[in-house]
Tab-separated table of C-alpha atoms and ligand atoms in Angstrom:
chain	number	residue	atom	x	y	z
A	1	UNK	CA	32.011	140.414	184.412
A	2	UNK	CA	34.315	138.008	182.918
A	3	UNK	CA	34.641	137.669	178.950
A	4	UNK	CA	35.899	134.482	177.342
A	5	UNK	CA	36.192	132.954	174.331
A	6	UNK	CA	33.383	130.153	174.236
A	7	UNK	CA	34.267	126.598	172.675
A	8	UNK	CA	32.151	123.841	173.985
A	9	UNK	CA	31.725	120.792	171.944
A	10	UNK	CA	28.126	120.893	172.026
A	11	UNK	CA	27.621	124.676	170.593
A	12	UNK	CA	30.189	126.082	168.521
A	13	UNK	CA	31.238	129.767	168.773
A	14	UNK	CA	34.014	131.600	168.868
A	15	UNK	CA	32.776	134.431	169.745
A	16	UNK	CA	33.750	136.811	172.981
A	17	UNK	CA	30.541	135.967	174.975
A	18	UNK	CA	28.974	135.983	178.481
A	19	UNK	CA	28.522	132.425	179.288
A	20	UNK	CA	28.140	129.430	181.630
A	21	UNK	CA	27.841	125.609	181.266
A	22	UNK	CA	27.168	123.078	183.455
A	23	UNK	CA	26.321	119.060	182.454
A	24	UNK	CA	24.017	117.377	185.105
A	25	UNK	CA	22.705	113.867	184.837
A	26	UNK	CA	19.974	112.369	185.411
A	27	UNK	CA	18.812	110.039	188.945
A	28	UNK	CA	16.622	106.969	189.841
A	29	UNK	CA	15.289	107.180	193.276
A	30	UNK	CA	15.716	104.098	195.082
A	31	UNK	CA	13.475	105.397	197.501
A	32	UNK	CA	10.779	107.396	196.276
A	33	UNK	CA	9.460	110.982	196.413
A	34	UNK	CA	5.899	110.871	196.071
A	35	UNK	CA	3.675	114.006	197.339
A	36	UNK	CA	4.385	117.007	198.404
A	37	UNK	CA	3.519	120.316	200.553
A	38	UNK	CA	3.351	123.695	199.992
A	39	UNK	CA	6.795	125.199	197.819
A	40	UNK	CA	7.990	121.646	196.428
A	41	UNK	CA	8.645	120.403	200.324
A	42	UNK	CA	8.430	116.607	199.802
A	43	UNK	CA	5.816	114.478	201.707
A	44	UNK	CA	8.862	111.909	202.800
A	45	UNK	CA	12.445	111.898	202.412
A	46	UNK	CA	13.872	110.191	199.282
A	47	UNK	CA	17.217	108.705	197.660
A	48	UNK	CA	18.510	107.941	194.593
A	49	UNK	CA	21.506	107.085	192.624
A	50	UNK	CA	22.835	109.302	190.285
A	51	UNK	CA	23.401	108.204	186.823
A	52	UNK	CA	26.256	108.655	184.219
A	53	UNK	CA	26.122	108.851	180.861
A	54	UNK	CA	21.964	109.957	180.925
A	55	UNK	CA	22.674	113.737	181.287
A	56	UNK	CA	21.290	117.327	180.450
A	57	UNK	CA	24.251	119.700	179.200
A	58	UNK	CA	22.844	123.497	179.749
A	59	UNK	CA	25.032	126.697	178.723
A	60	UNK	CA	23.736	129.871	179.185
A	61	UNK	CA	24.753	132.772	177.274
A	62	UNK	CA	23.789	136.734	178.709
A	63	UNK	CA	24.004	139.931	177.151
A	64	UNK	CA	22.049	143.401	178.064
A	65	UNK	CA	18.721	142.886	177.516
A	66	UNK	CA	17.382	145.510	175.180
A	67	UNK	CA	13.547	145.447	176.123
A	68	UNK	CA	11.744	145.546	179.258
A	69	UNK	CA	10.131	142.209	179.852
A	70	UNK	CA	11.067	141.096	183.555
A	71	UNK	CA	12.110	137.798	181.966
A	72	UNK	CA	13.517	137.576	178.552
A	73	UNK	CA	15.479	134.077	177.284
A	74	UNK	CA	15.650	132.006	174.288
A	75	UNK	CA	15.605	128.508	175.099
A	76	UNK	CA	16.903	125.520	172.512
A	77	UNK	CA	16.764	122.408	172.947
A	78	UNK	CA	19.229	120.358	170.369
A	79	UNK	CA	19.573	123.624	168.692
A	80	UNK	CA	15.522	123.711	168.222
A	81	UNK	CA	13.158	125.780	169.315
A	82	UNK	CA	10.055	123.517	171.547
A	83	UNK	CA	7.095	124.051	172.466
A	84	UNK	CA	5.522	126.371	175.524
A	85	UNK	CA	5.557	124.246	178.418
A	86	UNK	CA	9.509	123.834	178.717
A	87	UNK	CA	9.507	127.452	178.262
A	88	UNK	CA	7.111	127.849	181.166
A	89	UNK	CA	8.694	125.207	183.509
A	90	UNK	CA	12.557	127.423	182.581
A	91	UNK	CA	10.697	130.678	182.971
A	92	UNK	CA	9.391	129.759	186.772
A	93	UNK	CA	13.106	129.154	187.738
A	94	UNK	CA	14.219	132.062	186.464
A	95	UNK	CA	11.303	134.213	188.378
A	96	UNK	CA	11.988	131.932	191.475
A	97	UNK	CA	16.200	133.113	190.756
A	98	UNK	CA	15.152	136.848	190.152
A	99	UNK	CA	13.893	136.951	193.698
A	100	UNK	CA	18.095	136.501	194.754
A	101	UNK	CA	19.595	137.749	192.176
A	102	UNK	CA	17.284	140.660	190.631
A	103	UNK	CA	20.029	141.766	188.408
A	104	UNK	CA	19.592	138.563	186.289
A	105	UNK	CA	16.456	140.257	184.736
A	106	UNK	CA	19.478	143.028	183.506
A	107	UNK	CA	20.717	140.592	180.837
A	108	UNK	CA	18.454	138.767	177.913
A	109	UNK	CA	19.515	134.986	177.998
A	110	UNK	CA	20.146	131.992	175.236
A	111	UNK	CA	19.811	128.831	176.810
A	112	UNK	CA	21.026	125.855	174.643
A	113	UNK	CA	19.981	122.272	176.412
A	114	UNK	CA	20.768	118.735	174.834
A	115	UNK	CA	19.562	115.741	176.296
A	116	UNK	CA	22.058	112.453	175.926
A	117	UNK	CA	18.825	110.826	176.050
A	118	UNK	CA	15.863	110.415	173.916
A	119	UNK	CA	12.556	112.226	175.801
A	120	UNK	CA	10.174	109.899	177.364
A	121	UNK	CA	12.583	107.191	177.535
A	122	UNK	CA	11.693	106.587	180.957
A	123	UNK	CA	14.853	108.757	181.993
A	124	UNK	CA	13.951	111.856	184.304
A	125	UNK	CA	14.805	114.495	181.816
A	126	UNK	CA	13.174	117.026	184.294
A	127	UNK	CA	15.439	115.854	187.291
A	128	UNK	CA	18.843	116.461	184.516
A	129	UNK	CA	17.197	119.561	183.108
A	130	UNK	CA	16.316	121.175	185.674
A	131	UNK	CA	19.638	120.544	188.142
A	132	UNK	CA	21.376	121.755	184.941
A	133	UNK	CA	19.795	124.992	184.442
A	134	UNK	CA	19.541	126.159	188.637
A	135	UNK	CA	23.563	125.242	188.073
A	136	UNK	CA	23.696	127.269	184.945
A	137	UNK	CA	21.854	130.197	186.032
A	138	UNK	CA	23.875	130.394	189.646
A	139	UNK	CA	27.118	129.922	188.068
A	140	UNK	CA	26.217	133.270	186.378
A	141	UNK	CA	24.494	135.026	189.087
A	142	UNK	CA	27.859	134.540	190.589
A	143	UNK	CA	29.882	136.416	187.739
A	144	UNK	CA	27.536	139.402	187.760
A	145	UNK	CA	27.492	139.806	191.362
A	146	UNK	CA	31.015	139.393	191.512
A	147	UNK	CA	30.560	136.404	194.002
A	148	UNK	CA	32.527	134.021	195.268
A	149	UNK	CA	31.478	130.583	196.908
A	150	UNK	CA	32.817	127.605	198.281
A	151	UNK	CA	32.333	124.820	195.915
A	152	UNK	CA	29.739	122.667	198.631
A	153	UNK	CA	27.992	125.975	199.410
A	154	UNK	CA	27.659	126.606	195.499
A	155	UNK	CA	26.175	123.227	195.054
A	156	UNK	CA	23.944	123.296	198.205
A	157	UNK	CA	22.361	126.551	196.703
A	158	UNK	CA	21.884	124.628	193.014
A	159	UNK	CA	20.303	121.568	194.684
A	160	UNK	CA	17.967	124.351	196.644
A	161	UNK	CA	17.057	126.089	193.440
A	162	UNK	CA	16.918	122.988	191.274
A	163	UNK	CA	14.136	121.619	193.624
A	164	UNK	CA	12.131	124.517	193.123
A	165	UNK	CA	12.567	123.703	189.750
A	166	UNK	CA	11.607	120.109	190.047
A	167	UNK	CA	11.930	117.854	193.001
A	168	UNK	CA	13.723	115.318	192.299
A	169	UNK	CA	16.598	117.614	190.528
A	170	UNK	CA	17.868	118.411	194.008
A	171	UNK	CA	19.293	115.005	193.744
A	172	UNK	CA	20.695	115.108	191.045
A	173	UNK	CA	23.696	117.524	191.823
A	174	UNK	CA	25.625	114.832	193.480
A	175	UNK	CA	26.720	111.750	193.158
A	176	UNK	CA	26.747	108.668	193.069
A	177	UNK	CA	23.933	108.994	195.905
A	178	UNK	CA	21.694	111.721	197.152
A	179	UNK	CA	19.074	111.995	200.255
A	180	UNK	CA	16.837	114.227	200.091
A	181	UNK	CA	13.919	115.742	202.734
A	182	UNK	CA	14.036	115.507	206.545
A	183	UNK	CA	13.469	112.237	208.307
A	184	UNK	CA	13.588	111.873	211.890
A	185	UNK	CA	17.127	109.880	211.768
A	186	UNK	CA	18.904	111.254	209.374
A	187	UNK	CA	20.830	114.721	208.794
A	188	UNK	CA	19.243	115.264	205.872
A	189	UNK	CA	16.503	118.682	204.913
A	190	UNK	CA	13.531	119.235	203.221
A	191	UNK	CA	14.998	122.142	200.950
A	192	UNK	CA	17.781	120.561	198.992
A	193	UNK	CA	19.776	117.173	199.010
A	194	UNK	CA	22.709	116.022	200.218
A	195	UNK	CA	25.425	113.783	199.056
A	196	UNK	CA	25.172	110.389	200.646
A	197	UNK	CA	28.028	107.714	201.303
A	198	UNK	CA	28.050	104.238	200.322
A	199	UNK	CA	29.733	100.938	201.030
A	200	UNK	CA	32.334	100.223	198.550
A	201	UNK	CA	30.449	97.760	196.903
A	202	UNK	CA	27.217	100.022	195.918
A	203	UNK	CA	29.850	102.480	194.838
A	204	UNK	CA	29.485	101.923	191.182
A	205	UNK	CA	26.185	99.817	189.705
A	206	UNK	CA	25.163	99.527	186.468
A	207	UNK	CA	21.409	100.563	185.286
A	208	UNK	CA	20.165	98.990	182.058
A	209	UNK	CA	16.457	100.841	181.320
A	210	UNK	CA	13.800	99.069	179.250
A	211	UNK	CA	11.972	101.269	177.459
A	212	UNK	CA	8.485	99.791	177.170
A	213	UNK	CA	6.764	102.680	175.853
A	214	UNK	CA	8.101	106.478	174.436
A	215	UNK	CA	5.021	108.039	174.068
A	216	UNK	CA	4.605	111.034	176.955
A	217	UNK	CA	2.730	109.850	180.400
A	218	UNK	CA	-0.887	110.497	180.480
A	219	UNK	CA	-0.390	111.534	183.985
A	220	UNK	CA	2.661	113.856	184.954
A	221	UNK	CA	4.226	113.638	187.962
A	222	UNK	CA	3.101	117.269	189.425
A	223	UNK	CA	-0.500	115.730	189.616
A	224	UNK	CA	0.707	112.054	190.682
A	225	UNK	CA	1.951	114.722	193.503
A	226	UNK	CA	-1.239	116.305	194.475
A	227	UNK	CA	-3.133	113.325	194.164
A	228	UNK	CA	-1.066	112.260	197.771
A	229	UNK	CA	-2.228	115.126	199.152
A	230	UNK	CA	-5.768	113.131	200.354
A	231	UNK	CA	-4.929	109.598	199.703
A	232	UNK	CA	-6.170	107.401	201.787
A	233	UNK	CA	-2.865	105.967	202.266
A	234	UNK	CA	-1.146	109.129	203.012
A	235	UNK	CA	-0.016	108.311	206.539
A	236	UNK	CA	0.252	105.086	205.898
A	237	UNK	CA	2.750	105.786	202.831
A	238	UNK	CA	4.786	108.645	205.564
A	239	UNK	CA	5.698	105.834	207.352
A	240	UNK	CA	6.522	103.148	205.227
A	241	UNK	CA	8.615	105.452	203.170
A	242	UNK	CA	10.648	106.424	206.671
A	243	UNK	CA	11.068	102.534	207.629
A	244	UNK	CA	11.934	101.872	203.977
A	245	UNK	CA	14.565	104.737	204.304
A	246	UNK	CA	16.048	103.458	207.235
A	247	UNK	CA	16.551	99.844	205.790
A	248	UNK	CA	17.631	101.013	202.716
A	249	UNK	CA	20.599	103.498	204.681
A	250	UNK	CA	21.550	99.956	206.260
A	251	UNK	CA	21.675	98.562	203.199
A	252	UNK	CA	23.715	100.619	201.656
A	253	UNK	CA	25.660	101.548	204.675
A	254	UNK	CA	26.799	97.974	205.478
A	255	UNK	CA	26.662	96.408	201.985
A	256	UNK	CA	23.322	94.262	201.678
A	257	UNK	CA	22.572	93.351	198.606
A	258	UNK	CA	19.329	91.462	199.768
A	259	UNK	CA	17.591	94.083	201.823
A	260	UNK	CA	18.294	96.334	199.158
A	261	UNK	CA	16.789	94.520	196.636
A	262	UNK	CA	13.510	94.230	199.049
A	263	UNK	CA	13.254	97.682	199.662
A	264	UNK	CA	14.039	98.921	196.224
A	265	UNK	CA	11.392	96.843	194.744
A	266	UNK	CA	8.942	97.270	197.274
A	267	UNK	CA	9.008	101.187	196.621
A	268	UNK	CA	8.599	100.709	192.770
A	269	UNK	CA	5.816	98.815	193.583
A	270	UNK	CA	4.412	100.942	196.445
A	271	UNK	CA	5.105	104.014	193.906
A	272	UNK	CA	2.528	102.152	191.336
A	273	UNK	CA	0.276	100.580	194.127
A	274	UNK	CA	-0.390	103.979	195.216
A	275	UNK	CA	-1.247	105.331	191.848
A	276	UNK	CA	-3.872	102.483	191.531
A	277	UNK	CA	-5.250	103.320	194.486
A	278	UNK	CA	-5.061	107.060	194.441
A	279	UNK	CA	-8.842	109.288	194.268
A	280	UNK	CA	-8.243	109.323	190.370
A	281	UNK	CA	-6.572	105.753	189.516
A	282	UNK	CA	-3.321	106.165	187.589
A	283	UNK	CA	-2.184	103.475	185.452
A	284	UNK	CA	1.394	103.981	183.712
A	285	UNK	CA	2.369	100.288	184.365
A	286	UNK	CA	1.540	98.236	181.129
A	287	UNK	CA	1.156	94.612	180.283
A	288	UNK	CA	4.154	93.948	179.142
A	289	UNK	CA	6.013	95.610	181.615
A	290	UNK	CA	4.693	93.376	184.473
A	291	UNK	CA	4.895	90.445	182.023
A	292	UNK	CA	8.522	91.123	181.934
A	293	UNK	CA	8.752	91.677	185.766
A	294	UNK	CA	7.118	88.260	186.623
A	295	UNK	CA	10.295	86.778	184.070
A	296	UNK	CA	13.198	88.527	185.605
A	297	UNK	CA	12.222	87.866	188.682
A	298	UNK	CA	11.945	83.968	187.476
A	299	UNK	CA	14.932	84.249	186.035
A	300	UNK	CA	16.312	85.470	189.200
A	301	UNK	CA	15.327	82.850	191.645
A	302	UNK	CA	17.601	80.892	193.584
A	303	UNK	CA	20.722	82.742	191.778
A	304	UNK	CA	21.892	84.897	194.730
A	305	UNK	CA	22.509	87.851	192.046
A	306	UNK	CA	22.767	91.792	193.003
A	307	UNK	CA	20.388	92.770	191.059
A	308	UNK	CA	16.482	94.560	191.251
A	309	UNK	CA	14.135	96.333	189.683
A	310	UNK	CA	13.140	99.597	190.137
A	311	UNK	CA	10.436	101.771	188.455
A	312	UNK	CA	9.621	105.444	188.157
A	313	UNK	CA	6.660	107.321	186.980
A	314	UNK	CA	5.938	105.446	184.037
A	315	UNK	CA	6.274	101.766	182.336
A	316	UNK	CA	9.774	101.507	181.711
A	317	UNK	CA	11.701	99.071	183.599
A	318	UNK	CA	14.971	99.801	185.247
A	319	UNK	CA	17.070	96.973	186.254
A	320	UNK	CA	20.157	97.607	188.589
A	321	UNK	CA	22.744	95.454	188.798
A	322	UNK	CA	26.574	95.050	190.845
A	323	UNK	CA	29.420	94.701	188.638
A	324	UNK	CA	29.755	91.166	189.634
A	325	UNK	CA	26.899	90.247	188.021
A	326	UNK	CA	27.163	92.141	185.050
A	327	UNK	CA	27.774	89.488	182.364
A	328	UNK	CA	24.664	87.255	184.143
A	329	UNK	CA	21.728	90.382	183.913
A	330	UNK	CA	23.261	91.232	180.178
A	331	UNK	CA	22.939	88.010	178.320
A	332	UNK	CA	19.592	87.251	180.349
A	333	UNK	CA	18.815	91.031	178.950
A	334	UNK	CA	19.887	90.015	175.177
A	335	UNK	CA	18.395	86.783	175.216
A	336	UNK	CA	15.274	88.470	175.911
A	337	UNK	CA	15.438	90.750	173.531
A	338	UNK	CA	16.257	88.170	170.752
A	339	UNK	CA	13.343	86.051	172.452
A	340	UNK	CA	10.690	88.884	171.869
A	341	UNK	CA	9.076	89.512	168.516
A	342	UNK	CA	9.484	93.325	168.222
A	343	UNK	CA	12.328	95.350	169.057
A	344	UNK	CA	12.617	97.566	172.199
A	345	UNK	CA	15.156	100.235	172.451
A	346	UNK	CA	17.398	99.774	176.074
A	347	UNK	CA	19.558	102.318	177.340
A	348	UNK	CA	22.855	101.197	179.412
A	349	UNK	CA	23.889	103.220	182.011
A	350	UNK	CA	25.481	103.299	185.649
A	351	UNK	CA	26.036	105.547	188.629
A	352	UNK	CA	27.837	108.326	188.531
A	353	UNK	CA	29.544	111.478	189.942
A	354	UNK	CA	26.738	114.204	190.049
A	355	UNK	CA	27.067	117.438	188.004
A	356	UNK	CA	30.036	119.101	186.461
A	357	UNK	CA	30.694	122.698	185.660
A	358	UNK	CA	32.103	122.688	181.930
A	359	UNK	CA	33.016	126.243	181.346
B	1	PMV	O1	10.687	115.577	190.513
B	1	PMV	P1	9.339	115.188	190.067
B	1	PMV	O2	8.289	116.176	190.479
B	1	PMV	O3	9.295	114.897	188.593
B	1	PMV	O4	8.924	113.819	190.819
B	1	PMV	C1	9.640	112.635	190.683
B	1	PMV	C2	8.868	111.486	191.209
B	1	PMV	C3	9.462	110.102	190.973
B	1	PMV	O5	10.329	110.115	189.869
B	1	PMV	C4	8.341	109.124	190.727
B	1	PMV	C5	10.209	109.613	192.211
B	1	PMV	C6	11.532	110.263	192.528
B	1	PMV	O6	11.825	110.368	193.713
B	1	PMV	O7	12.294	110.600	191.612
């Protein structure tokens, strides 16, 4: 086991310790994961683009534990100690790790997260969290087995664990696009995500988010999940997501702008049309979100601009946008903002690389 001297920016120590850190950031599906089977297997194959500067930054510290729990961690978040459920959500990884690595449950752990990004800003902080930690915890499964791997077969075991962790965290090991889950045409599996190539002009994008509301969801995304599981739309959803898939690989493949825009907006919308019409209706979407939809896409007409909407689980818009039309989407953004009588709080961001190992 290796001994260093720790001296991360986040954390500071200078003490000899045991650790690992990894920084993972956040994704926004372009195509959409919604449902899923059995062990976190999704209903349809998804993809996203990876984001930059909206990122989880995870170091985990080990030393010999000194009781006999099977699991034993302290987990901070900003230095602070939070509530149960994140300690739940961290403790099922590590169970899910201990069935590889048993020797993990050898060492007592300190796990120190920060967030770049406020919670609930309509930012997966799961899909960054949780892609951050499987990284973490792997990197040091590797230093007290004394293993080696190639970098792509270290990642492709992250992306594996992170899903079990949370879905859409497979995804967000690489960058600046991942697929994820099998679909007839493509390469891609079910039980982790792959890095997916790009014309040159979808390369880098920009992603302004709108956040319409902080608060936490009244409906999390683990029962948005099960309530696909007998929707009446289920098949119907299976195969729109595929064609949608397809269209979108063209898209991005060949450099459309305008059949990307169609299909990324029609999956926002198909994500929130099939919450309304799921057994128990969901409604995250709120006035003045689709207020502001109906404007931008006004605003929009007849311009020929590279730009959408996209939404995830939740009312926060996120508008993505091609360099070229940068200036155009951030003045109509600040004039709206001056136009509107209380403030809203929007977070600039782009694609990015995928996750990083720090120390
Ligand atoms: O990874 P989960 O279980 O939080 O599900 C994510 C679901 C969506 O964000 C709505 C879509 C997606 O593919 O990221």
């Amino acid at each position: 086991m290796s001994e260093k001297v720790y001296n991360a920016f986040s954390f500071e120590s200078t003490q000899p310790v045991n650790s690992v850190e990894w920084r993972s950031p956040s994704n926004i599906a372009l195509i959409k994961y919604w449902g899923k089977n059995g062990n976190q297997i999704p209903m349809n194959a998804s993809l996203s683009m990876t984001l930059k500067y909206s990122f989880t930054q995870t170091e985990v510290r080990w030393e010999p534990k000194r009781d006999s729990l099977p699991i034993s961690f302290d987990f901070y978040l900003s230095k602070q100690k939070v509530g149960e459920a994140f300690e739940i959500r961290i403790a099922k990884l590590i169970e899910v790790m201990l069935v590889d690595f048993p020797k993990i449950s050898d060492y007592h752990l300190t796990i120190n997260s920060l967030n770049t990004f406020p919670h609930s800003a309509g930012i997966a902080s799961s899909a960054s969290g949780m892609s951050a930690l499987a990284l973490s915890l792997l990197s040091m499964a590797a230093q007290i087995y004394n293993r080696s791997y190639a970098y792509d077969e270290f990642l492709q075991l992250a992306s594996h664990y992170a899903r079990l962790g949370s879905g859409s965290a497979c995804r967000s090991v690489y960058g600046p696009y991942a697929i994820w889950g099998q679909h007839a045409e493509q390469q891609s599996v079910d039980e982790f995500a792959n890095p997916f190539d790009v014309h040159a002009d979808f390369k880098k994008m920009y992603n302004s988010i709108l956040v319409f509301n902080h608060e936490p969801k009244s409906t999390g995304s683990s029962e948005g999940h099960s309530l696909m599981g007998s929707h009446f739309y289920r098949h119907g959803r299976i195969e729109q997501a595929a064609d949608n898939l397809n269209k979108m690989i063209h898209a991005l493949k060949s450099g459309d702008f305008d059949v990307w825009q169609q299909v990324v907006e029609n999956e926002a919308l198909s994500l929130h049309g099939l919450m309304f019409s799921s057994a128990k209706p969901v409604i995250l979407l709120n006035p003045e979100s689709l207020a502001f939809l109906s404007e931008f896409m006004q605003f929009r007409k007849g311009k020929g601009l590279k730009a959408a909407f996209t939404i995830d689980a939740g009312p926060n818009i996120h508008l993505l946008y091609a360099k070229d039309d940068r200036e155009a989407m951030q003045n109509f953004i600040s004039d709206w903002i001056t136009s509107r009588k209380a403030p809203i709080n929007v977070i600039d961001d782009e694609s990015g690389l995928g996750a990083k190992q720090l120390f």
